[in-house]
Amino acid sequence: MLFYRLFIFSLFAIIFMHSPAKANNPDSILSVMSNSGISFEEKYALLADIQTLQPMEQIKILSEFLKESEVRKNNRIICEIYCKIGHSNLFLGKMERSKMYLDSASLYMKKIKDNNTLGLYNYIWGDYYNMTLDEVRSHQFYYKAIGHYEKSSQNNKRIIDIFSNIAFSYIQKGDTENLKIIIDRLTPLVSKSKNISSDVIYMRIKSYYYGLLYNKSKELKPVRAYLDSAIIYGERIINFYETDNSHKLYPEDIAYSYIALAGNYLMLDKRDYNRINTLTDKALSLSSAVDTTMIVNCLWIKGQSLRGEGKTEDAEILFEKQLAIMQKWSISENLVMYADLYKTLSEVNLLKGDYKQAFLYNREESEYRKQILDNDKYKIISDLQTKYETDKKEQRIRLQSYIILFLACLCISIFIGAFFVFRWQRLNKNIAKKQQKIIKLEKSEAKLQIQNESDKEEIQKEQDEFVIQLNNKIKEFLKYCPDDQRRYLEKLEAVDRDSIFILKGKGLKKSRIQYCICFAIGMKKEHITACYNIADQTIRKNRSKIKGDLELEKDDDLDIYLIDLFMLKYS
């Protein structure tokens, strides 16, 4: 008996159809949307708060906001609103109306490049085809949505929901290999999300995964560890809910975890029927009164429990009730649920000796099994999974290639840069040595001239005046920068004053000699302009003329020349 696989419909149901535990006041939000005194941006921000409202209430609010969006002709927001209205109609089971809004959203898609909006559009189309049982198209849209959301890196929770819906297909078919790939994809996303509802989704899928492994192991030798793992994850979910003080978990959602756990306990060799019935009753009490999916699940568990206790006739009554409810469903059929139910009814009728009815039920089961195991369709779905994984690997390989190429270019650039820096430093060193030799010769010549001059004292007095004048200007005009002022004065005291005679001998005017001393002691341009009340342009002009007067070459550095001339240290 495949007790376990009945409950997989709940995975899809809870992702899309949970009712809110706490909802905002829809009337107050609706009044805000119709209030012309509130900005469009504020109204748009308020849409984030309507996700906990009932679908019909969401549709009213979104429709009101859509009017203003169309007036403003904001294509991205119009497309987003159409998608969300379509999604809400999907929850209500209004498939045609949902498709109508999604088709309207399609009209705006060509002009949209925002990955979040593109992701939302493909995600909701994926939900639409999922609920219409077109798994191939559903998966195509889901993987497109994941691609856009991964580029935006802002919708981690939405990616988790999409992977959960994809997992539903693999759970339904018992495909543990592809389900394991989805679990591996979910693991880093869930750990990063730090969201309790994402943790619950992840644990629920893991519970289903181990339950499926246990069912497969029964074909040879049952591996009890798989079933134990499935039960452990189920118990963890219930423990999460019962200790959740934040009230972020919906009772209607957790109800399915209770019923799934009851199903796992039902697979044990030694069954505690009291525990199973307690879990089933708890699930029913937490669920919505109109949730026929939960009612069907509870009838199934109670029927199997009665059957295990040998009460076959009572069990058959519950199974017949279950079938009657399922035949009224109009949203989507759960193929595995139908197949397992028809199989159980066939077995019950065999025990009763009603072979004709047993045969009819068996034939119905076969029809549903064929739909589940549509190999051509499932191959396409598996290929989509493979393509997604291959694309991810190719992206990683391309990224690694780009990194290697970048590092290679960086190394070459560093090598070339180092080569030119070395050459430049060597050239500067040679220039500095040449300048120092020239300066020494000039100083020797200047000292001889000073010794021969009859007015030697007059020359030294004039040299001192240059230094004193600059000293006074620095003290007077640079009080606002005491650190720079102190540094300039210290360097000014250390200048070789005989060098002033060399500059004078080269025909430099007094003002330019003053500028040379300023350049030599490393004065900043703005400080020179403050001391001499001149413009920046005047300094640049005098620099050029001083270089010409000193007969320096184009590549020679004036500052280095003057520092060497005045025998100062480089700073």
PDB file of C-alpha atoms in Angstrom, residues 425-435:
ATOM      1  CA  GLN A 425      63.306  55.719 -11.286  1.00  0.00           C
ATOM      2  CA  ARG A 426      66.653  54.951 -12.897  1.00  0.00           C
ATOM      3  CA  LEU A 427      66.271  57.888 -15.281  1.00  0.00           C
ATOM      4  CA  ASN A 428      65.334  60.228 -12.421  1.00  0.00           C
ATOM      5  CA  LYS A 429      68.323  59.009 -10.436  1.00  0.00           C
ATOM      6  CA  ASN A 430      70.669  59.783 -13.335  1.00  0.00           C
ATOM      7  CA  ILE A 431      69.070  63.212 -13.820  1.00  0.00           C
ATOM      8  CA  ALA A 432      69.397  63.950 -10.099  1.00  0.00           C
ATOM      9  CA  LYS A 433      73.091  62.983 -10.151  1.00  0.00           C
ATOM     10  CA  LYS A 434      73.671  65.193 -13.189  1.00  0.00           C
ATOM     11  CA  GLN A 435      71.891  68.113 -11.520  1.00  0.00           C
TER      12      GLN A 435
END
